Every structure is written in structure tokens, then in C-alpha cells.
């Protein structure tokens, strides 16, 4: 029976083992790289960005360009109602 913690190495054309490339993800990192969702330290900055880029809860501000204007235009509507 194989040991579950061991990683298996591949073989090349000649049959000799090839070690895995690269490093495991997360090596040398202290955190996941994501902001702490419950941190209150950047609340003022978040509010400034929200005021700058939005006008209302779901609308982008007037000067903001949207890349895909027609993407998900039917979001929130049932397709059966339109037929």
C-alpha cells in the first residue's frame, strides 16, 4: 500500500525518475495574500473608493468605463417570464 503523504515522481522516456518542478504553493508566505475581511483599519479608504467609483448601491459612477456592458443583462430576470 502506498504512503499517502509521499508525492509520486514521474518518469522520463528512459525510465528514470524526474523530480517535481517548482515549489509548493504558499512556500515562504506568511499569509494567504488576502485582506482580512474583518479588519477595520482600511474602512476610511474603502469608503473613499466606494464614493469615487459608485453612485448608489449597484450603479457605477458616470465617469467609469465598463468593459462588457452587455454582459449579464438578463441577470435577475427569469427567461420563462419573457416568452
XYZ file of C-alpha atoms in Angstrom:
83
model
C 0.000 0.000 0.000
C 1.344 3.431 -0.915
C 2.104 6.008 1.714
C -0.483 8.806 1.411
C 1.947 11.579 2.401
C 4.542 10.798 -0.277
C 4.425 12.564 -3.592
C 4.957 10.432 -6.644
C 7.592 11.390 -9.180
C 7.130 10.998 -12.897
C 9.427 9.122 -15.258
C 11.038 10.294 -18.468
C 11.381 8.310 -21.730
C 14.323 6.307 -20.390
C 12.512 5.284 -17.223
C 14.476 7.402 -14.757
C 12.598 9.402 -12.156
C 12.123 13.146 -12.647
C 11.739 15.313 -9.535
C 8.692 17.587 -9.398
C 9.226 21.135 -10.686
C 8.773 24.329 -8.719
C 7.844 24.911 -5.141
C 4.638 24.054 -3.357
C 2.153 26.902 -3.285
C 2.392 29.003 -0.173
C 6.078 28.366 0.407
C 7.645 31.396 2.030
C 4.367 33.214 2.548
C 3.188 34.282 5.948
C -0.417 34.856 4.923
C -2.756 33.965 2.110
C -2.291 37.360 0.469
C -5.920 38.320 1.005
C -7.052 41.227 3.114
C -8.567 40.413 6.445
C -12.302 40.746 5.883
C -12.924 41.811 9.471
C -10.120 44.365 9.730
C -11.367 47.866 10.421
C -8.054 49.545 9.608
C -8.904 50.436 5.990
C -12.535 51.448 6.488
C -11.975 55.109 5.559
C -10.064 54.137 2.431
C -12.799 51.680 1.435
C -15.461 54.358 1.866
C -13.468 56.830 -0.261
C -13.114 54.268 -3.053
C -16.797 53.396 -2.881
C -17.758 57.077 -3.192
C -15.350 57.568 -6.080
C -16.381 54.576 -8.206
C -20.079 54.086 -7.428
C -23.242 56.162 -7.463
C -25.777 54.219 -5.465
C -25.636 50.623 -4.307
C -25.404 48.918 -7.707
C -24.554 51.613 -10.253
C -21.049 52.610 -11.306
C -20.228 56.314 -11.320
C -20.734 58.326 -14.513
C -17.029 58.622 -15.375
C -16.259 54.911 -15.000
C -15.894 52.861 -18.163
C -17.378 49.397 -18.202
C -15.639 46.786 -20.316
C -18.553 44.450 -21.008
C -21.737 46.498 -20.982
C -23.900 43.705 -22.363
C -22.661 41.006 -20.028
C -25.379 39.528 -17.822
C -28.055 41.984 -18.936
C -30.713 39.426 -18.001
C -29.288 38.791 -14.561
C -32.052 38.631 -12.003
C -34.819 38.009 -14.550
C -36.331 34.680 -15.388
C -36.201 33.776 -19.050
C -39.520 31.965 -18.824
C -41.375 35.199 -17.986
C -40.288 36.881 -21.217
C -41.687 34.167 -23.517
